[in-house]
GROMACS .gro file of C-alpha atoms in nm:
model
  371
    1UNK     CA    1  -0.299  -1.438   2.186
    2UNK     CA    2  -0.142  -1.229   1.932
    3UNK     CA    3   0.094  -1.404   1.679
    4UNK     CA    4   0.466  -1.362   1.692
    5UNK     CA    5   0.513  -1.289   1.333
    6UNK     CA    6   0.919  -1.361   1.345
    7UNK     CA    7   0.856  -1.728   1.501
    8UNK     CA    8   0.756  -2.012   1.222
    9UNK     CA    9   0.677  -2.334   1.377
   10UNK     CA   10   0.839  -2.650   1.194
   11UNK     CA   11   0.524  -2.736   1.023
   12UNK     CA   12   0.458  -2.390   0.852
   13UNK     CA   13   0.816  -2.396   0.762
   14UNK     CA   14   0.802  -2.700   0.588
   15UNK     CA   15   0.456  -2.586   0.380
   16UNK     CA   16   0.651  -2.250   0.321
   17UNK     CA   17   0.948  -2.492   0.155
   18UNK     CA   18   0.727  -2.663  -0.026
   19UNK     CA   19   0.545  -2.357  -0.119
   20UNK     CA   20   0.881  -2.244  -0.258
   21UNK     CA   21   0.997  -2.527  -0.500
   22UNK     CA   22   0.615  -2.480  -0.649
   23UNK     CA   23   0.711  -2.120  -0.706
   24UNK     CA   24   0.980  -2.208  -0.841
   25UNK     CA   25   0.897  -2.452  -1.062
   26UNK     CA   26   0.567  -2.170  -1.148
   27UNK     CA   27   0.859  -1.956  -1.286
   28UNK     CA   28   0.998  -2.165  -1.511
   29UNK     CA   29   0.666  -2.305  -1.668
   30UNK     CA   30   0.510  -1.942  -1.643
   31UNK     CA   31   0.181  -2.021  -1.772
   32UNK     CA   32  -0.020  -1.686  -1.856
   33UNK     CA   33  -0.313  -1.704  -1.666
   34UNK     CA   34  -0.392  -1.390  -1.575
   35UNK     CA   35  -0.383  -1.079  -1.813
   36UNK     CA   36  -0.514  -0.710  -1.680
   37UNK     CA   37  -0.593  -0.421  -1.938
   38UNK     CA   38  -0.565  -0.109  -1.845
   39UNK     CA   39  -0.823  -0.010  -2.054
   40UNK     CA   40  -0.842   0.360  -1.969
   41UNK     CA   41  -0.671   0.605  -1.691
   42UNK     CA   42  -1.019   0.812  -1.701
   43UNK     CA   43  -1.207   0.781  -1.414
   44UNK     CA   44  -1.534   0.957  -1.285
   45UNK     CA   45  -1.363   0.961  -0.913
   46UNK     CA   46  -1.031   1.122  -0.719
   47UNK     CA   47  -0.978   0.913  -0.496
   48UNK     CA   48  -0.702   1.023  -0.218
   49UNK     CA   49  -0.495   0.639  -0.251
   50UNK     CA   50  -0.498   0.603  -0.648
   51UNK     CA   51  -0.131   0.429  -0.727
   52UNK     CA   52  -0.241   0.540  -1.075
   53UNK     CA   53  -0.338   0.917  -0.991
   54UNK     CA   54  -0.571   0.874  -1.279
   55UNK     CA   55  -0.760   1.187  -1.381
   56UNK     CA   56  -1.075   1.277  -1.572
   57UNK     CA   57  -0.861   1.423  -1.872
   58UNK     CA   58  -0.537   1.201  -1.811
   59UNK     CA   59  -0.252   1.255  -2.096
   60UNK     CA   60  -0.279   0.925  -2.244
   61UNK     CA   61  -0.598   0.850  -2.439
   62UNK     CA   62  -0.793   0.529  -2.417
   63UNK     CA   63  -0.617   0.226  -2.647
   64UNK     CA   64  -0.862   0.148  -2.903
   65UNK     CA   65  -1.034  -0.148  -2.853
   66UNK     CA   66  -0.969  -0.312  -3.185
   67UNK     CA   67  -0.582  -0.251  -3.062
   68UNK     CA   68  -0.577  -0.459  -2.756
   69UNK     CA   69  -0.795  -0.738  -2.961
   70UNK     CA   70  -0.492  -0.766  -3.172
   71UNK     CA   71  -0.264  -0.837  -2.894
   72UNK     CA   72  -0.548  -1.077  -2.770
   73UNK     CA   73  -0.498  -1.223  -3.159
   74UNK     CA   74  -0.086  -1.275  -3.063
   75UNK     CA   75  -0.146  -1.510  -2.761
   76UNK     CA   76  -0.458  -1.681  -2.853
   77UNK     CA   77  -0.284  -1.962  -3.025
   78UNK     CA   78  -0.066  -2.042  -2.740
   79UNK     CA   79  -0.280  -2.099  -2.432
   80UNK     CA   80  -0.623  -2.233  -2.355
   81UNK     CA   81  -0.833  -1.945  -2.354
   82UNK     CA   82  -1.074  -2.078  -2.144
   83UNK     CA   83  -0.765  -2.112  -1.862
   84UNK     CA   84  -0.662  -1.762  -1.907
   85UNK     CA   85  -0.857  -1.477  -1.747
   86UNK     CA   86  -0.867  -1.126  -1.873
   87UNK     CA   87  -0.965  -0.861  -1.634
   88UNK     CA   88  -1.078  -0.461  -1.699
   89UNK     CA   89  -0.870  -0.197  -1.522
   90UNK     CA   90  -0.828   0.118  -1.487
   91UNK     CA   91  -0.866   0.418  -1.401
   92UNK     CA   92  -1.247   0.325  -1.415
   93UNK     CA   93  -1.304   0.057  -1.663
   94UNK     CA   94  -1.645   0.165  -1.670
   95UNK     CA   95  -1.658   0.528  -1.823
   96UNK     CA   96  -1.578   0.332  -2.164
   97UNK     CA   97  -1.923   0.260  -2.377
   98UNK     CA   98  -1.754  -0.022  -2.550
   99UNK     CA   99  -1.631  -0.254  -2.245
  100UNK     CA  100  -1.955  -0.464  -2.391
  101UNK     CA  101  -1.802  -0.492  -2.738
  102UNK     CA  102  -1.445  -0.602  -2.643
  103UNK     CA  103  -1.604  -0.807  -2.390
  104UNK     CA  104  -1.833  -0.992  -2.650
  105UNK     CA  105  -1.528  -1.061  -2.866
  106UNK     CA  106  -1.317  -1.221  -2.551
  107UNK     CA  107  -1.660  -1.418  -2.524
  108UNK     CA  108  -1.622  -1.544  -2.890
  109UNK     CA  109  -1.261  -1.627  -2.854
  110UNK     CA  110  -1.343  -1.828  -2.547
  111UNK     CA  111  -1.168  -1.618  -2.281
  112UNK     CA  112  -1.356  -1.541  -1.952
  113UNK     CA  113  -1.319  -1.178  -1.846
  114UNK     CA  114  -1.419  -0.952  -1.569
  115UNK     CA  115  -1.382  -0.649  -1.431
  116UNK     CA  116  -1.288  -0.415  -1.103
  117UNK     CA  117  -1.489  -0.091  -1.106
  118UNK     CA  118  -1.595   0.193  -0.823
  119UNK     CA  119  -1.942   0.123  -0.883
  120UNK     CA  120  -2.061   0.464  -0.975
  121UNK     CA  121  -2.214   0.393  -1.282
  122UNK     CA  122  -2.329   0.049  -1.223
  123UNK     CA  123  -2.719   0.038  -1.242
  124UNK     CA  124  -2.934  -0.298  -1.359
  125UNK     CA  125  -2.924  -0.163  -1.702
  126UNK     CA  126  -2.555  -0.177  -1.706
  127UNK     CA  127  -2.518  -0.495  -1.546
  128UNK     CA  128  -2.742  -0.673  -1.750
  129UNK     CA  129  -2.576  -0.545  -2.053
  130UNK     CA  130  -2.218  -0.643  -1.907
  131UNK     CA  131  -2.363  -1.017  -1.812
  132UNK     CA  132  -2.546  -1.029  -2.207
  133UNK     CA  133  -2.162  -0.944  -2.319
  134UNK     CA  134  -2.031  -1.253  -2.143
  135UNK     CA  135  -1.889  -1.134  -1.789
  136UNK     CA  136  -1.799  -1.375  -1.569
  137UNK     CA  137  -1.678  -1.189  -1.284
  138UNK     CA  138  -1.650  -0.825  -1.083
  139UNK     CA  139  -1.497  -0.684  -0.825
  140UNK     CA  140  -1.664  -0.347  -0.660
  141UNK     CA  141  -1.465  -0.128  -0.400
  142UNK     CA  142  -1.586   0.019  -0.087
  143UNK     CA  143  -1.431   0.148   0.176
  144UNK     CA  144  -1.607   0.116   0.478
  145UNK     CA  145  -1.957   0.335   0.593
  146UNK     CA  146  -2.055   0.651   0.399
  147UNK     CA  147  -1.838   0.896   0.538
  148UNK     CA  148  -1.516   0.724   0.510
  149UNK     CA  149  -1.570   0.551   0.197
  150UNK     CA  150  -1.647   0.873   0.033
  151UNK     CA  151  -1.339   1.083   0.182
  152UNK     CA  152  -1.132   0.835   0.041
  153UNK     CA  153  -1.326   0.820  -0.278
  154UNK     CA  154  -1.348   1.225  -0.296
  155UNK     CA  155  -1.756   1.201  -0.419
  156UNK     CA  156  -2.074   1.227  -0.219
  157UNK     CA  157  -2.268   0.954  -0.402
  158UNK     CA  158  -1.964   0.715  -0.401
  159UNK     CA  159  -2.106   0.538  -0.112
  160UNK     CA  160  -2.451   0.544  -0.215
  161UNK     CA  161  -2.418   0.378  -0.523
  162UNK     CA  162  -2.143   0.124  -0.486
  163UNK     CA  163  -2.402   0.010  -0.189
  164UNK     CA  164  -2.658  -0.004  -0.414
  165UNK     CA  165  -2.429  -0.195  -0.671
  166UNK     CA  166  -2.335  -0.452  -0.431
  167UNK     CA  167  -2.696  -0.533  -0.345
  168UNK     CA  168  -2.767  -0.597  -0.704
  169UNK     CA  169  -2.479  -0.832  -0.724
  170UNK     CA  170  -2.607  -1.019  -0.422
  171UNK     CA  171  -2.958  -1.062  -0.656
  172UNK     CA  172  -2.747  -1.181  -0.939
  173UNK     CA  173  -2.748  -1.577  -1.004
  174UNK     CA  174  -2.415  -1.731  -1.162
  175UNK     CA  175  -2.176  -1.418  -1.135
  176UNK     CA  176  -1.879  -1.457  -0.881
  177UNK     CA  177  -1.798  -1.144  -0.742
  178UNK     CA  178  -1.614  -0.963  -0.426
  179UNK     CA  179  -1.555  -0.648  -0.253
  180UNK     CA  180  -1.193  -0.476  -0.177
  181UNK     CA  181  -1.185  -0.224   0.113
  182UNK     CA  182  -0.817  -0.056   0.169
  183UNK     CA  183  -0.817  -0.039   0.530
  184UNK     CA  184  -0.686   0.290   0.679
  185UNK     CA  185  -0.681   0.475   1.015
  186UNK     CA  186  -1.052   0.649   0.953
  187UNK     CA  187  -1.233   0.303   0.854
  188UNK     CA  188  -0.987   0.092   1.037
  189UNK     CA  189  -1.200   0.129   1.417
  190UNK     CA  190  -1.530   0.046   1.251
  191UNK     CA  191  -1.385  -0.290   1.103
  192UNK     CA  192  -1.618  -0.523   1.316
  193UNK     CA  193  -1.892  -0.313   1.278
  194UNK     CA  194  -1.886  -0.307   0.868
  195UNK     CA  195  -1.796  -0.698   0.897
  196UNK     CA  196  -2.142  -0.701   1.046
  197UNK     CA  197  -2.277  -0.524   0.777
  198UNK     CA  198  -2.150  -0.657   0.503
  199UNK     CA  199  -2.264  -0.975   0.606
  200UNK     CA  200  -2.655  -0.823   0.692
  201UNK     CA  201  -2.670  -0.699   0.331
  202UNK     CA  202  -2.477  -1.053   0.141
  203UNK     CA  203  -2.149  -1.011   0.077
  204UNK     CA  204  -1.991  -1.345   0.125
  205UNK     CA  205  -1.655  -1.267  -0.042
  206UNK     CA  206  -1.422  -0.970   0.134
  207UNK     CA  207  -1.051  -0.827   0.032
  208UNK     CA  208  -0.876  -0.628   0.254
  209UNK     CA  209  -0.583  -0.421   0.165
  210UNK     CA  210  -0.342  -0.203   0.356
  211UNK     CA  211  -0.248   0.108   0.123
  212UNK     CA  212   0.117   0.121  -0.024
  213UNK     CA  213   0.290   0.424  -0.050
  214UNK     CA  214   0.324   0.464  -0.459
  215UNK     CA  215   0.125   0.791  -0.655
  216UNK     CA  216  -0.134   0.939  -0.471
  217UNK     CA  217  -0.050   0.790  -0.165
  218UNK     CA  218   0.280   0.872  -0.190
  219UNK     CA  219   0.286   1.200   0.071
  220UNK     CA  220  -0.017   1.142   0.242
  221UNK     CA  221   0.034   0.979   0.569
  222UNK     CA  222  -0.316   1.024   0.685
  223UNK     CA  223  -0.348   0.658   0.446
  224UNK     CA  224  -0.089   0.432   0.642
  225UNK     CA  225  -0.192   0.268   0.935
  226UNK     CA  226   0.034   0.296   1.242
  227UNK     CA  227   0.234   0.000   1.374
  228UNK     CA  228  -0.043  -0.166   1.640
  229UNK     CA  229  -0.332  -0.105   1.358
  230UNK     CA  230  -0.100  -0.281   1.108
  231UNK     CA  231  -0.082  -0.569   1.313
  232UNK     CA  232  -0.447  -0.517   1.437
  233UNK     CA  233  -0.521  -0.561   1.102
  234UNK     CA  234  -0.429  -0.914   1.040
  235UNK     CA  235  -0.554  -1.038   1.369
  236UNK     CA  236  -0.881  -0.881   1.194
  237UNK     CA  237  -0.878  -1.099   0.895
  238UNK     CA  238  -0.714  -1.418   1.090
  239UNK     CA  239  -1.044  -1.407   1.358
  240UNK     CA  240  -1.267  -1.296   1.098
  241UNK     CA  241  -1.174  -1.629   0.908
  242UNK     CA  242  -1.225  -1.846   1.227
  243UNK     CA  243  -1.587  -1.749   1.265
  244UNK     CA  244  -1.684  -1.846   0.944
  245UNK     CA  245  -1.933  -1.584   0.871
  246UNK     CA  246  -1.753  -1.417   0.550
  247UNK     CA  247  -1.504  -1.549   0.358
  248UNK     CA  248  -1.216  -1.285   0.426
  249UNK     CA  249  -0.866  -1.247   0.266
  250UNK     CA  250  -0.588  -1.012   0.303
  251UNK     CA  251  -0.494  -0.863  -0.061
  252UNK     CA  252  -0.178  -1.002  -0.238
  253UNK     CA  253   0.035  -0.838  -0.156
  254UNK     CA  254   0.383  -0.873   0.086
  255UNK     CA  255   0.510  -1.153   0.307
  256UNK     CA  256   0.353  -1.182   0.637
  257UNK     CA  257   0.578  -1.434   0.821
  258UNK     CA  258   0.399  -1.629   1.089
  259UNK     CA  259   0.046  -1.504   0.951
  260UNK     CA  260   0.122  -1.696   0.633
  261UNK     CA  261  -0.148  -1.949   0.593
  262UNK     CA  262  -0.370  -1.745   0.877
  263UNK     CA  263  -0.499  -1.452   0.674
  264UNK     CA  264  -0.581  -1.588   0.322
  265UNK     CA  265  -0.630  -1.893   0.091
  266UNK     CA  266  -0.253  -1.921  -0.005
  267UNK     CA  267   0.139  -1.854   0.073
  268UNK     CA  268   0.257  -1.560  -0.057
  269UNK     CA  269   0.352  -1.568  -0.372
  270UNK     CA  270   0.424  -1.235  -0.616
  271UNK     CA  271   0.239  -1.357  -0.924
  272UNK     CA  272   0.361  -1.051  -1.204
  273UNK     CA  273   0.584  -1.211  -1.499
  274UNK     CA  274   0.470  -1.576  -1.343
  275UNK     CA  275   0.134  -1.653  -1.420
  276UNK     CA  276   0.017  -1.254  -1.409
  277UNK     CA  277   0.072  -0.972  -1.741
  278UNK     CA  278  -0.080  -0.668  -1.781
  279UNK     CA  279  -0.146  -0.477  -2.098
  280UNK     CA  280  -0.126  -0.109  -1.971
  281UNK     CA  281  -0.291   0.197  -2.133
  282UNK     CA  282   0.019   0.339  -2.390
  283UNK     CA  283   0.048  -0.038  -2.484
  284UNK     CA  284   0.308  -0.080  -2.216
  285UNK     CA  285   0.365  -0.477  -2.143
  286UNK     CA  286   0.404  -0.578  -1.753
  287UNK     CA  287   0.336  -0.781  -1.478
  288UNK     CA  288  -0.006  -0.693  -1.272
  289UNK     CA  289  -0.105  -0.317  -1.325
  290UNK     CA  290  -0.047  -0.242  -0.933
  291UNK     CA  291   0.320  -0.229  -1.071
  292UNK     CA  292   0.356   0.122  -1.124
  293UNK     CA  293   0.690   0.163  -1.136
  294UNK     CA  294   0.896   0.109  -1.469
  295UNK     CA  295   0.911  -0.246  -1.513
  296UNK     CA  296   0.824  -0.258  -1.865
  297UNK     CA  297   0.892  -0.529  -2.092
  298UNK     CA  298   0.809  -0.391  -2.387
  299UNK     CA  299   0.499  -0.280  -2.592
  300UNK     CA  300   0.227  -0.413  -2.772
  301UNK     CA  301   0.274  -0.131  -3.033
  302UNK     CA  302   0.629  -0.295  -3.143
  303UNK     CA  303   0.636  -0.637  -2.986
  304UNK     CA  304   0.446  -0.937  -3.008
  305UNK     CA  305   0.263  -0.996  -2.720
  306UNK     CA  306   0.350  -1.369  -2.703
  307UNK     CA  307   0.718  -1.337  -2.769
  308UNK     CA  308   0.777  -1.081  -2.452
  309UNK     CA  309   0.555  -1.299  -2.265
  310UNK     CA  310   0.821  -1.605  -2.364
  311UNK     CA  311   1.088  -1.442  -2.345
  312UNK     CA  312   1.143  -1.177  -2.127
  313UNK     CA  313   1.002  -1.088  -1.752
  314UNK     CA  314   1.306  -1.220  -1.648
  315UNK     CA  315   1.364  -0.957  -1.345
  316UNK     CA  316   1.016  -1.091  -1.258
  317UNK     CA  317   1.092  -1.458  -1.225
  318UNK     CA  318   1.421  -1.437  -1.039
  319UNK     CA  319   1.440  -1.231  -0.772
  320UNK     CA  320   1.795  -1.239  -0.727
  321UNK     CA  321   1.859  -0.896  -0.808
  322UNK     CA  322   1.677  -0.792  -0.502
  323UNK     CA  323   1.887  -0.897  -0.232
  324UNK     CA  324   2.212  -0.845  -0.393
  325UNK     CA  325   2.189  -0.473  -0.511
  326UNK     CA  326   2.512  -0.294  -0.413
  327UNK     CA  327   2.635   0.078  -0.397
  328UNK     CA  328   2.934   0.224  -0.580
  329UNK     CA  329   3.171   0.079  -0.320
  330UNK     CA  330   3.048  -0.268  -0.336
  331UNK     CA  331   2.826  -0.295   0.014
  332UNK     CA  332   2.456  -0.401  -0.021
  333UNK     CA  333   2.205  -0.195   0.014
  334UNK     CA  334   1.886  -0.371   0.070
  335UNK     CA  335   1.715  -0.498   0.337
  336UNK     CA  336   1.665  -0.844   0.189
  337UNK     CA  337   2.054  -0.941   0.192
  338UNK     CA  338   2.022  -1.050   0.565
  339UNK     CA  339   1.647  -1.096   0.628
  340UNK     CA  340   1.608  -1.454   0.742
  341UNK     CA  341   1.271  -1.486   0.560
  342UNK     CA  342   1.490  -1.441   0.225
  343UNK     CA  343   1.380  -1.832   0.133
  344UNK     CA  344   1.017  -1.784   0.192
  345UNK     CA  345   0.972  -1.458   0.085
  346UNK     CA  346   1.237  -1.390  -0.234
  347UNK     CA  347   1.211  -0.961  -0.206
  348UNK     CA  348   0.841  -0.953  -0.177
  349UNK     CA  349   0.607  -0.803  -0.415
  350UNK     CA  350   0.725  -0.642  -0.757
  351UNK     CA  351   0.463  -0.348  -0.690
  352UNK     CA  352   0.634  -0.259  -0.420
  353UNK     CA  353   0.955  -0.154  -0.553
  354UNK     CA  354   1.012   0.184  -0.691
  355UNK     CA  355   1.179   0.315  -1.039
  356UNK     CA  356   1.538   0.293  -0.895
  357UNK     CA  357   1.462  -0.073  -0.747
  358UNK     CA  358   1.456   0.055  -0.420
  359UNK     CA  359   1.194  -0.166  -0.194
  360UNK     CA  360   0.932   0.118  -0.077
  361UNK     CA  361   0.788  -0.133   0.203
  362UNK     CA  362   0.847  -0.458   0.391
  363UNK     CA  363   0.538  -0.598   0.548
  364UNK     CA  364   0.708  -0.864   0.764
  365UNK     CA  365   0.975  -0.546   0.861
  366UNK     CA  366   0.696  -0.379   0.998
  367UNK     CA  367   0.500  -0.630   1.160
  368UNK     CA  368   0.873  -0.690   1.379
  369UNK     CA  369   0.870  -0.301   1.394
  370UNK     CA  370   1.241  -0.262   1.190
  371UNK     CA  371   1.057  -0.041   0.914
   0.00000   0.00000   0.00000
């Protein structure tokens, strides 16, 4: 039976309230726990969904390494860096030679890090010199079999060698790692079929995304699933979970309504500004680097890390502003001021918001079909 999304029984509603006054009460503490680098917008790949539209030759040059320590330097003595994870982004974090070196010096400082990569250039020798440097997790995506992972991807051996990757992950004692596969309308009919797979080769750990409409994606409607493969997608995830054979999660992102607590570990909760900053490529301070609109809080290149940390991110940890945005003549203009999941949800996710503060996309809208 397929879940009526708008319909909360009394017992989720009361975990969802709950959930809420611990979100809450997450904002005000707003313990960094979570910081991304955006450690390059090179990447070796083109792929057709990239929020970033990152390029080979992008216009903004790689941060030095010795920069990004410094704003490492600024928080250091104000959380426990062995609480705090730092995770490579990019672009592809990978194309830099010295993701080693900075790693090593997290290591020495006592902060865990990891990475999220493609996989093209990850052979043993590479691994083995990332796990030497002190990496505790990573994250590999692929996109279903080999001809729909690489006509998202754009590159022939894409498939080929994040397959390969992923096997030598599965040999590899002590690392935690995942895969992410953005589920679209090529890959989404063969979704039981690469379950089966992924399974066959070792995967034990699955993310599944639906693509947002932000860079890349923007214009290209061949990447958004229609309304019955939206919803097909999180009956997916929620039967997937009941057999038990792979541990599968939807991605972060959006409020699901009644599929809350079916189709991953936790309530929905935007994390950017709470317990989530990102350190972006110009030196650009935000919340998780999905955010690609301008929600800067300022810049590592003028501002303390710490301090903007402390004392800013307020648009991030009261959502207020996005249900009571009004036009010129005083009426409101977003979709939250009425939505009856406004206590549960609080505007959804800060990624998905564009750089007038205009929500791009409502997952629980279009799971009722109002989009």
């Amino acid at each position: 039976m397929m879940t009526d999304v708008g319909s909360l029984r009394w017992k989720k509603r009361l975990a969802l309230g709950l959930h809420r006054r611990i979100r809450h009460n997450e904002a005000q503490l707003h313990e960094l726990r979570n910081l991304f680098w955006e450690c390059t917008l090179r990447c070796n790949m083109n792929c057709r969904h990239c929020g970033s539209d990152c390029k080979q030759a992008p216009a903004v040059e790689d941060m030095p390494a010795a920069d990004f320590l410094k704003a490492i330097d600024d928080i250091t003595p104000h959380v426990d860096p062995h609480k705090t994870f730092i995770t490579f982004t990019g672009g592809e974090a990978l194309v830099r030679q010295d993701i080693e070196e900075v790693g090593l010096e997290l290591y020495r400082r006592g902060f865990p890090w990891g990475m999220v990569t493609n996989g093209l250039l990850l052979d043993e020798a590479r691994l083995d010199s990332l796990l030497r440097s002190g990496m505790h997790s990573i994250t590999i995506s692929f996109d279903g079999f080999e001809e729909d992972h690489n006509w998202i991807r754009r590159n022939e051996l894409s498939f080929q060698r994040a397959d390969k990757a992923i096997k030598m992950l599965v040999r590899t004692p002590d690392l935690v790692w995942d895969i992410v596969t953005c589920v679209n309308p090529r890959n989404y009919s063969r979704l039981e079929e690469f379950k089966d797979y992924l399974i066959s080769i070792g995967v034990t750990r699955w993310r599944l995304f639906s693509i947002f409409p932000m860079g890349r994606a923007a214009d290209n409607p061949e990447l958004q699933l229609n309304d019955e493969q939206f919803r097909g997608l999180f009956e997916f995830i929620k039967r997937t979970r009941s057999e038990g054979r792979i541990h599968a999660n939807y991605g972060c992102e959006g409020f699901l309504g009644a599929y809350e607590g079916e189709v991953r570990d936790y309530y929905f909760h935007c994390r950017a500004g709470i317990n989530v900053a990102s350190v972006l490529c110009d030196g650009s301070i935000s919340g998780c680097t999905s955010i690609r609109s301008n929600f800067h809080q300022g810049n590592i290149y003028k501002d303390n890390l710490w301090d903007v940390w402390q004392n800013r991110f307020q648009q991030y940890r009261d959502h207020g502003w996005m249900r009571e945005q009004k036009t010129a003549r005083g009426e409101r203009k977003t979709p939250c001021a009425n939505c009856e999941m406004w206590r549960f949800c609080e505007g959804s996710g800060m990624h998905l918001y564009d750089d007038n503060e205009e929500l791009l996309f409502c997952h629980y809208r279009r799971l009722k079909g109002l989009h």
